[in-house]
CSV table of C-alpha atoms in Angstrom, one decimal:
chain,number,residue,atom,x,y,z
A,3,MET,CA,0.0,0.0,0.0
A,4,THR,CA,1.9,3.0,-1.2
A,5,THR,CA,-0.8,5.4,-2.2
A,6,THR,CA,-1.0,8.5,0.0
A,7,ASP,CA,-3.8,10.9,0.4
A,8,TRP,CA,-2.7,14.6,0.5
A,9,PRO,CA,-3.3,16.5,2.8
A,10,TYR,CA,-3.2,14.6,6.1
A,11,LEU,CA,-5.3,16.7,8.5
A,12,ASP,CA,-6.3,14.7,11.5
A,13,VAL,CA,-7.5,16.4,14.6
A,14,HIS,CA,-7.0,13.5,16.9
A,15,GLN,CA,-3.5,11.9,16.6
A,16,SER,CA,-3.0,10.9,20.2
A,17,ARG,CA,-6.1,8.8,20.8
A,18,THR,CA,-6.4,5.1,20.8
A,19,HIS,CA,-10.2,5.2,20.9
A,20,GLU,CA,-13.1,7.6,21.0
A,21,PRO,CA,-13.4,8.6,24.7
A,22,THR,CA,-16.2,7.0,26.5
A,23,PRO,CA,-19.0,9.1,28.2
A,24,TYR,CA,-17.2,8.4,31.5
A,25,GLU,CA,-13.9,9.6,30.2
A,26,PHE,CA,-15.5,12.8,28.8
A,27,LYS,CA,-17.2,13.5,32.1
A,28,LEU,CA,-14.1,12.9,34.2
A,29,ALA,CA,-11.9,15.1,31.9
A,30,ALA,CA,-14.4,18.0,32.0
A,31,THR,CA,-14.7,17.7,35.8
A,32,LEU,CA,-10.9,17.5,36.2
A,33,GLU,CA,-10.5,20.7,34.2
A,34,GLU,CA,-13.1,22.4,36.4
A,35,VAL,CA,-11.3,21.2,39.5
A,36,PHE,CA,-7.9,22.4,38.2
A,37,THR,CA,-9.4,25.8,37.4
A,38,LYS,CA,-11.4,26.4,40.6
A,39,ASP,CA,-9.9,24.2,43.3
A,40,GLY,CA,-6.1,23.9,42.7
A,41,HIS,CA,-3.4,21.7,41.2
A,42,GLU,CA,-2.5,19.4,44.2
A,43,LEU,CA,-3.5,15.8,44.3
A,44,ALA,CA,-5.6,16.5,47.4
A,45,ASP,CA,-7.5,19.2,45.6
A,46,VAL,CA,-8.3,16.7,42.8
A,47,VAL,CA,-9.6,14.0,45.1
A,48,ARG,CA,-11.6,16.4,47.1
A,49,GLY,CA,-12.9,18.2,44.1
A,50,LEU,CA,-14.0,15.1,42.2
A,51,ASN,CA,-15.7,13.7,45.3
A,52,ALA,CA,-17.5,17.0,46.0
A,53,ARG,CA,-18.9,17.0,42.5
A,54,GLN,CA,-20.1,13.4,42.8
A,55,VAL,CA,-18.0,12.2,40.0
A,56,HIS,CA,-17.2,8.7,41.2
A,57,ALA,CA,-14.3,6.4,40.9
A,58,PRO,CA,-14.6,3.3,38.6
A,59,ASP,CA,-15.9,1.2,41.6
A,60,GLY,CA,-18.7,3.6,42.2
A,61,GLY,CA,-17.2,4.8,45.5
A,62,PRO,CA,-15.4,8.0,46.4
A,63,TRP,CA,-11.9,8.6,45.1
A,64,THR,CA,-8.7,8.2,47.2
A,65,GLU,CA,-5.3,9.5,46.2
A,66,GLU,CA,-4.3,5.9,45.5
A,67,SER,CA,-7.3,5.1,43.3
A,68,PHE,CA,-7.0,8.4,41.4
A,69,ARG,CA,-3.3,7.7,40.7
A,70,ALA,CA,-4.1,4.2,39.4
A,71,GLU,CA,-7.0,5.3,37.2
A,72,ILE,CA,-5.3,8.3,35.7
A,73,HIS,CA,-2.3,6.2,34.9
A,74,ARG,CA,-4.5,3.8,33.0
A,75,LEU,CA,-6.3,6.6,31.2
A,76,GLY,CA,-3.2,8.7,30.4
A,77,ALA,CA,-1.0,5.8,29.2
B,23,MET,CA,22.0,11.5,-12.2
B,24,THR,CA,21.3,15.0,-10.9
B,25,THR,CA,22.8,18.3,-11.8
B,26,THR,CA,23.4,20.9,-9.1
B,27,PRO,CA,20.2,22.8,-8.6
B,28,THR,CA,20.1,26.6,-8.6
B,29,ALA,CA,20.0,28.7,-5.4
B,30,ASP,CA,16.4,29.6,-6.3
B,31,HIS,CA,15.5,26.0,-6.5
B,32,ILE,CA,17.1,25.1,-3.2
B,33,TYR,CA,15.5,28.1,-1.5
B,34,ALA,CA,12.1,27.0,-2.8
B,35,THR,CA,12.4,23.3,-2.2
B,36,GLY,CA,14.5,23.1,1.0
B,37,LEU,CA,18.1,23.1,2.0
B,38,ARG,CA,20.3,20.1,1.3
B,39,ASN,CA,23.2,18.6,3.5
B,40,GLN,CA,21.1,18.3,6.6
B,41,TRP,CA,18.4,16.1,8.2
B,42,HIS,CA,14.7,16.8,7.6
B,43,PRO,CA,11.6,15.2,9.1
B,44,VAL,CA,9.8,13.1,6.5
B,45,VAL,CA,6.5,11.6,7.9
B,46,PRO,CA,5.3,10.2,11.2
B,47,SER,CA,6.7,6.7,11.8
B,48,HIS,CA,3.3,5.1,11.9
B,49,PHE,CA,2.8,6.1,8.3
B,50,VAL,CA,4.9,3.1,7.4
B,51,ALA,CA,3.8,-0.1,9.1
B,52,PRO,CA,6.1,-3.1,9.4
B,53,GLY,CA,6.1,-5.0,6.1
B,54,ALA,CA,4.8,-1.9,4.2
B,55,MET,CA,6.3,0.8,2.0
B,56,ARG,CA,5.2,4.4,1.3
B,57,LYS,CA,5.9,6.8,-1.4
B,58,VAL,CA,6.9,10.3,-0.1
B,59,THR,CA,8.0,13.5,-1.7
B,60,VAL,CA,10.8,15.5,0.0
B,61,LEU,CA,12.8,18.5,-1.4
B,62,GLY,CA,10.7,18.1,-4.5
B,63,GLU,CA,12.1,14.6,-5.1
B,64,GLN,CA,10.4,11.2,-5.0
B,65,TRP,CA,11.4,8.7,-2.4
B,66,LEU,CA,10.3,5.3,-1.1
B,67,LEU,CA,10.1,4.5,2.6
B,68,PHE,CA,10.4,0.7,3.1
B,69,ARG,CA,9.9,-1.1,6.3
B,70,ARG,CA,10.8,-4.7,7.0
B,71,SER,CA,8.6,-6.8,9.2
B,72,ASP,CA,11.2,-6.4,12.0
B,73,SER,CA,10.5,-2.7,11.7
B,74,THR,CA,13.9,-1.8,10.2
B,75,LEU,CA,13.3,1.3,8.0
B,76,SER,CA,15.1,2.3,4.8
B,77,MET,CA,14.6,5.1,2.3
B,78,LEU,CA,15.3,4.7,-1.4
B,79,ALA,CA,15.0,6.9,-4.4
B,80,ASP,CA,11.7,6.0,-5.9
B,81,ARG,CA,13.2,5.1,-9.2
B,82,CYS,CA,14.0,1.8,-10.7
B,83,PRO,CA,17.6,1.8,-12.0
B,84,HIS,CA,16.5,-0.1,-15.1
B,85,ARG,CA,14.1,2.3,-16.8
B,86,GLY,CA,13.2,4.8,-14.1
B,87,ALA,CA,9.8,3.4,-13.1
B,88,PRO,CA,8.6,4.2,-9.6
B,89,LEU,CA,9.6,1.4,-7.2
B,90,SER,CA,6.6,2.4,-5.1
B,91,LEU,CA,4.4,0.7,-7.6
B,92,GLY,CA,6.3,-2.5,-7.1
B,93,LYS,CA,6.1,-5.4,-4.6
B,94,HIS,CA,7.4,-5.6,-1.1
B,95,LEU,CA,9.4,-8.8,-0.9
B,96,GLY,CA,10.4,-8.6,2.8
B,97,ASP,CA,14.0,-7.5,2.5
B,98,ARG,CA,13.8,-5.9,-1.0
B,99,VAL,CA,11.4,-4.4,-3.5
B,100,ALA,CA,10.6,-5.7,-6.9
B,101,CYS,CA,9.8,-3.2,-9.6
B,102,TRP,CA,6.4,-3.9,-11.2
B,103,TYR,CA,7.6,-3.0,-14.7
B,104,HIS,CA,10.2,-5.7,-15.3
B,105,GLY,CA,10.7,-7.3,-11.9
B,106,VAL,CA,14.1,-5.9,-11.2
B,107,GLU,CA,14.8,-6.4,-7.5
B,108,VAL,CA,16.5,-3.8,-5.3
B,109,GLU,CA,17.8,-4.3,-1.8
B,110,THR,CA,17.3,-1.7,1.0
B,111,ASP,CA,20.8,-0.3,0.5
B,112,GLY,CA,20.1,0.3,-3.1
B,113,THR,CA,21.9,-2.7,-4.5
B,114,VAL,CA,20.3,-4.5,-7.5
B,115,SER,CA,20.0,-8.1,-6.3
B,116,SER,CA,18.2,-9.7,-9.3
B,117,VAL,CA,17.3,-9.0,-12.9
B,118,PRO,CA,14.8,-11.8,-13.4
B,119,GLY,CA,14.5,-11.1,-17.2
B,120,LEU,CA,18.2,-11.6,-17.7
B,121,PRO,CA,19.8,-13.5,-14.8
B,122,GLY,CA,23.5,-12.7,-14.4
B,123,CYS,CA,23.2,-9.3,-16.3
B,124,ASN,CA,25.7,-6.8,-15.2
B,125,LEU,CA,23.2,-4.7,-13.2
B,126,GLU,CA,23.2,-7.4,-10.5
B,127,GLY,CA,25.3,-6.6,-7.5
B,128,LYS,CA,25.7,-3.0,-8.3
B,129,LYS,CA,24.5,-0.2,-6.0
B,130,LEU,CA,22.4,1.8,-8.4
B,131,VAL,CA,19.7,3.3,-6.3
B,132,ARG,CA,20.3,6.1,-3.8
B,133,SER,CA,19.6,5.1,-0.2
B,134,LEU,CA,19.5,7.7,2.5
B,135,PRO,CA,20.5,7.5,6.2
B,136,VAL,CA,17.3,7.5,8.3
B,137,ARG,CA,16.6,7.8,12.1
B,138,GLU,CA,13.4,7.5,13.9
B,139,VAL,CA,12.8,10.1,16.6
B,140,ALA,CA,9.9,10.6,18.9
B,141,GLY,CA,7.4,9.1,16.4
B,142,ALA,CA,8.9,10.8,13.3
B,143,VAL,CA,11.1,9.6,10.5
B,144,LEU,CA,14.2,11.8,9.9
B,145,ALA,CA,16.4,11.4,6.9
B,146,TYR,CA,19.7,13.0,5.8
B,147,PHE,CA,19.6,14.6,2.3
B,148,GLY,CA,23.2,15.2,1.2
B,149,ASP,CA,24.2,16.5,-2.2
B,150,GLU,CA,26.9,14.7,-4.3
B,151,GLN,CA,29.7,16.6,-2.4
B,152,HIS,CA,28.2,15.7,1.1
B,153,PRO,CA,27.0,12.1,1.1
B,154,GLU,CA,28.0,11.5,4.7
B,155,PRO,CA,25.3,12.5,7.1
B,156,ALA,CA,25.7,15.6,9.1
B,157,GLU,CA,26.1,15.1,12.9
B,158,LEU,CA,22.6,15.1,14.4
B,159,THR,CA,21.9,16.4,17.8
B,160,LEU,CA,18.3,15.8,18.8
B,161,PRO,CA,16.1,18.4,20.5
B,162,GLU,CA,16.5,17.9,24.3
B,163,PRO,CA,12.7,18.0,24.9
B,164,LEU,CA,12.4,14.9,22.7
B,165,THR,CA,15.2,12.9,24.5
B,166,ASP,CA,14.8,14.0,28.1
B,167,PRO,CA,13.0,11.1,29.9
B,168,GLY,CA,11.4,13.6,32.4
B,169,ILE,CA,9.7,15.5,29.5
B,170,ASP,CA,6.6,14.1,27.9
B,171,ALA,CA,6.2,15.0,24.2
B,172,ILE,CA,3.2,14.3,21.9
B,173,LEU,CA,3.5,14.7,18.1
B,174,CYS,CA,1.0,16.5,15.9
B,175,TYR,CA,1.7,16.3,12.2
B,176,ALA,CA,-0.2,18.2,9.4
B,177,GLU,CA,0.2,18.8,5.7
B,178,TRP,CA,-0.2,22.3,4.4
B,179,GLU,CA,-0.3,23.9,1.0
B,180,GLY,CA,2.4,26.4,0.6
B,181,GLY,CA,6.2,26.6,0.7
B,182,TRP,CA,8.3,25.4,3.7
B,183,ARG,CA,9.8,28.8,4.4
B,184,TYR,CA,6.6,30.5,5.3
B,185,ALA,CA,5.9,27.8,7.8
B,186,VAL,CA,9.3,28.4,9.5
B,187,GLU,CA,8.9,32.2,9.3
B,188,ASN,CA,5.6,31.9,11.1
B,189,LEU,CA,7.4,30.3,14.0
B,190,LEU,CA,10.0,33.0,14.1
B,191,ASP,CA,7.2,35.6,14.3
B,192,PRO,CA,5.8,35.3,17.9
B,193,MET,CA,3.8,38.4,17.6
B,194,HIS,CA,1.2,36.7,15.4
B,195,GLY,CA,0.1,34.8,18.5
B,196,SER,CA,-1.5,37.9,20.0
B,197,PHE,CA,-3.5,38.6,16.9
B,198,LEU,CA,-4.1,35.5,14.7
B,199,HIS,CA,-4.5,33.3,17.8
B,200,HIS,CA,-6.2,35.9,20.1
B,201,GLU,CA,-9.3,33.7,20.1
B,202,SER,CA,-7.7,30.5,21.4
B,203,HIS,CA,-7.3,28.5,24.6
B,204,THR,CA,-3.7,29.7,25.2
B,205,MET,CA,-2.9,33.0,23.6
B,206,PHE,CA,-5.7,35.3,24.7
B,207,ASP,CA,-3.6,37.2,27.2
B,208,GLY,CA,-0.7,39.8,27.3
B,209,ASP,CA,0.2,42.9,25.5
B,210,THR,CA,-0.5,43.4,21.9
B,211,THR,CA,2.6,45.6,21.6
B,212,ALA,CA,6.1,44.6,22.3
B,213,LYS,CA,9.8,45.2,21.7
B,214,PHE,CA,11.9,42.3,20.4
B,215,ARG,CA,15.5,41.4,20.3
B,216,ILE,CA,17.7,38.8,18.7
B,217,ARG,CA,20.0,36.9,21.1
B,218,GLU,CA,22.7,34.7,19.6
B,219,THR,CA,23.4,31.2,20.7
B,220,ASP,CA,26.0,28.7,19.5
B,221,ARG,CA,23.3,26.8,17.6
B,222,GLY,CA,21.1,29.5,16.3
B,223,TYR,CA,19.3,32.5,17.9
B,224,PHE,CA,16.5,33.5,20.2
B,225,PHE,CA,13.9,36.0,19.0
B,226,GLU,CA,12.3,37.2,22.2
B,227,LYS,CA,10.2,40.0,23.7
B,228,THR,CA,12.2,42.3,26.0
B,229,ASP,CA,9.3,43.2,28.2
B,230,GLN,CA,7.1,40.1,28.7
B,231,ARG,CA,7.7,36.5,29.3
B,232,GLY,CA,5.5,33.6,30.4
B,233,VAL,CA,2.2,35.4,29.3
B,234,ASN,CA,1.8,34.5,25.7
B,235,PHE,CA,4.0,33.3,22.8
B,236,ASP,CA,6.9,35.5,24.1
B,237,TRP,CA,10.0,33.8,22.7
B,238,VAL,CA,11.2,31.4,20.2
B,239,GLU,CA,14.6,29.8,19.6
B,240,LEU,CA,15.9,28.7,16.2
B,241,CYS,CA,18.2,25.7,16.6
B,242,ARG,CA,20.4,24.2,13.8
B,243,THR,CA,21.8,20.9,15.1
B,244,GLY,CA,22.0,18.8,12.0
B,245,VAL,CA,18.2,19.2,11.7
B,246,ASP,CA,16.5,22.7,11.9
B,247,TRP,CA,14.0,23.1,14.6
B,248,VAL,CA,12.4,25.7,16.8
B,249,ASP,CA,11.7,25.6,20.5
B,250,LEU,CA,9.1,27.8,22.1
B,251,SER,CA,6.9,28.0,25.2
B,252,ILE,CA,3.3,29.0,25.7
B,253,PRO,CA,1.4,29.2,29.0
B,254,TYR,CA,-1.5,26.9,29.6
B,255,PRO,CA,-4.7,28.0,31.3
B,256,ALA,CA,-5.2,26.6,34.8
B,257,SER,CA,-7.6,24.0,33.4
B,258,ALA,CA,-4.6,22.1,32.0
B,259,GLY,CA,-3.5,21.2,35.5
B,260,PRO,CA,-0.1,21.1,37.1
B,261,GLY,CA,3.1,21.3,35.0
B,262,GLY,CA,3.3,24.9,34.0
B,263,PRO,CA,3.5,26.0,30.3
B,264,PHE,CA,3.8,23.7,27.4
B,265,GLY,CA,6.6,23.8,24.9
B,266,ILE,CA,6.6,23.1,21.2
B,267,VAL,CA,9.5,21.6,19.2
B,268,GLY,CA,8.6,22.5,15.6
B,269,MET,CA,10.2,21.1,12.4
B,270,VAL,CA,9.1,21.3,8.8
B,271,CYS,CA,9.4,18.9,5.9
B,272,PRO,CA,9.9,20.8,2.6
B,273,VAL,CA,7.8,18.5,0.5
B,274,ASP,CA,8.1,20.5,-2.7
B,275,GLU,CA,7.8,24.1,-3.8
B,276,ASN,CA,4.1,24.3,-2.8
B,277,ARG,CA,3.6,21.8,0.0
B,278,THR,CA,5.0,21.4,3.5
B,279,GLY,CA,4.7,18.9,6.3
B,280,VAL,CA,4.7,20.4,9.7
B,281,PHE,CA,5.7,18.6,12.9
B,282,PHE,CA,4.8,20.0,16.2
B,283,TRP,CA,5.7,18.1,19.4
B,284,ARG,CA,3.8,19.6,22.3
B,285,TYR,CA,5.8,18.9,25.4
B,286,ARG,CA,5.6,19.4,29.1
B,287,ASP,CA,7.9,18.8,32.0
B,288,VAL,CA,5.6,16.5,34.0
B,289,GLN,CA,5.9,13.2,35.7
B,290,GLY,CA,3.8,10.8,37.7
B,291,TRP,CA,0.1,11.5,38.1
B,292,GLU,CA,0.6,15.0,36.7
B,293,ARG,CA,1.9,13.6,33.5
B,294,ASP,CA,-0.9,11.1,33.3
B,295,SER,CA,-3.5,13.8,33.9
B,296,TRP,CA,-2.0,15.9,31.2
B,297,ARG,CA,-2.0,13.0,28.7
B,298,PHE,CA,-5.5,12.1,29.6
B,299,LEU,CA,-6.8,15.7,29.2
B,300,TYR,CA,-4.8,16.1,26.0
B,301,LYS,CA,-6.3,13.0,24.4
B,302,THR,CA,-9.8,13.8,25.6
B,303,LEU,CA,-10.2,17.5,25.3
B,304,ILE,CA,-7.0,19.6,24.8
B,305,GLU,CA,-5.8,18.1,21.5
B,306,LYS,CA,-8.8,19.5,19.6
B,307,ARG,CA,-8.1,23.0,21.0
B,308,HIS,CA,-4.4,22.8,20.0
B,309,TRP,CA,-5.7,21.7,16.5
B,310,GLU,CA,-7.9,24.8,16.2
B,311,VAL,CA,-4.9,27.0,16.8
B,312,LEU,CA,-2.9,25.2,14.2
B,313,GLU,CA,-5.8,25.5,11.8
B,314,GLN,CA,-5.7,29.3,12.2
B,315,ASP,CA,-2.0,29.1,11.0
B,316,ARG,CA,-2.9,26.9,8.2
B,317,VAL,CA,-5.7,29.0,6.9
B,318,MET,CA,-3.5,32.1,7.0
B,319,LEU,CA,-0.4,30.6,5.5
B,320,GLU,CA,-2.3,28.8,2.7
B,321,ALA,CA,-3.9,32.1,1.8
B,322,MET,CA,-0.6,33.9,1.5
B,323,PRO,CA,0.3,34.7,-2.1
B,324,ALA,CA,3.4,33.0,-3.4
B,325,ASP,CA,5.1,36.3,-3.9
B,326,ALA,CA,4.1,37.7,-0.5
B,327,ASP,CA,7.7,38.3,0.4
B,328,GLN,CA,8.4,40.3,-2.7
B,329,HIS,CA,6.2,43.3,-1.7
B,330,GLU,CA,6.5,43.9,2.0
B,331,ASN,CA,6.8,46.7,4.4
B,332,LEU,CA,8.5,45.2,7.4
B,333,TYR,CA,8.9,46.6,11.0
B,334,GLN,CA,10.8,45.8,14.1
B,335,HIS,CA,8.8,42.6,14.9
B,336,ASP,CA,10.0,41.1,11.6
B,337,LEU,CA,13.7,41.0,12.6
B,338,GLY,CA,13.5,37.3,13.4
B,339,VAL,CA,12.1,36.6,10.0
B,340,VAL,CA,14.6,38.8,8.2
B,341,ARG,CA,17.4,37.0,10.0
B,342,LEU,CA,16.1,33.6,9.0
B,343,ARG,CA,15.7,34.6,5.3
B,344,ARG,CA,19.3,35.9,5.2
B,345,LEU,CA,20.6,32.7,6.8
B,346,TYR,CA,18.7,30.4,4.5
B,347,ARG,CA,19.3,32.4,1.3
B,348,ALA,CA,23.1,32.5,2.0
B,349,GLU,CA,23.1,28.7,2.5
B,350,ALA,CA,21.1,28.1,-0.6
B,351,GLU,CA,23.6,30.2,-2.6
B,352,ALA,CA,26.5,28.4,-1.1
B,353,GLN,CA,24.9,25.0,-1.8
B,354,ALA,CA,24.2,25.9,-5.4
B,355,GLN,CA,27.9,26.8,-5.8
B,356,GLY,CA,28.8,23.4,-4.3
B,357,GLN,CA,30.5,25.0,-1.3
B,358,ALA,CA,30.6,23.6,2.2
B,359,VAL,CA,28.7,25.9,4.4
B,360,SER,CA,30.0,27.0,7.7
B,361,ARG,CA,27.5,26.5,10.5
B,362,ASN,CA,28.3,30.0,11.8
B,363,LEU,CA,25.3,32.3,11.4
């Protein structure tokens, strides 16, 4: 396969998949927390829990669970 | 095979005797090949199944047919026209129509040195006097393990030089990109200066830093690239501003491939958060900024630089043109060019 389509103009070059509704919601809430609450890990955990955006297991976030989940999502 | 091109041709299609980015690595899958145009010339990227990459002139040594129309035979390519087989170093391994013919065993196809860096293919394009690759020092943000870099590649209509000039012109950020997620802030007037380095020069505001697109560094380290930094809004989370390492591929006189690695000095959960936000939300905003550049640059007339009235903010661009023009002249005369600016 050597044919090429010019021009290559692809908005999303870093994604492996279309984000899920959960991922969109978490990302939007994370941006809000970073904007309004702060940039520390404690701010993130507190901010997500205060906004009722739950961890994958449905419970509240801890620093440990956030680290693990964001590592999976940001790989 | 080639005659020395004129200075005008080199200036229009890209400088020789240095490395250039070609395409993103993923454009050539293992076991595949891809036709590419660089410096106005036709080339073939060829990847073996073990991922080893080669770059050959896209021209069969027999009758000049494009090898890119041929067959990938694992470790060599067979021309579709008469079946002549060429190895990845450019050696003819077989002429099936006349076994034992004197083409066999001869290195008749040009093969370029290639390197893969941070998701992009780089190749060295030497002229006949400079076949040995220039020493390549890679941009630190692409090699520092503490820095996370994400490549964005795009193909634009228009010559390569306008794409580089755009990067050496930070002030366009306050106007062209005023409606954007990162460049809405700061003064719309400024004083600039050029500051020399041993690998190029900085073009920077003297009265504002860390607010908008306030400085850029041109670096010539075997490959030409720029480094710059732009603040992120608070929504991007911890890690401070993001940087851009920018390179361009002179495709031909009227087309350019642009490579922008957005990078950030982040580790641990901060890095993961940035990558997650980037993939989910921020990448699209960066893209919208890049599209503003593309729309403007593609609309520029080809002779835009023939009828200008420049002012102080254009010093970075003027400097760049002088540098590239002098190098094009020297290359046309077949002279080695000193790296001194």
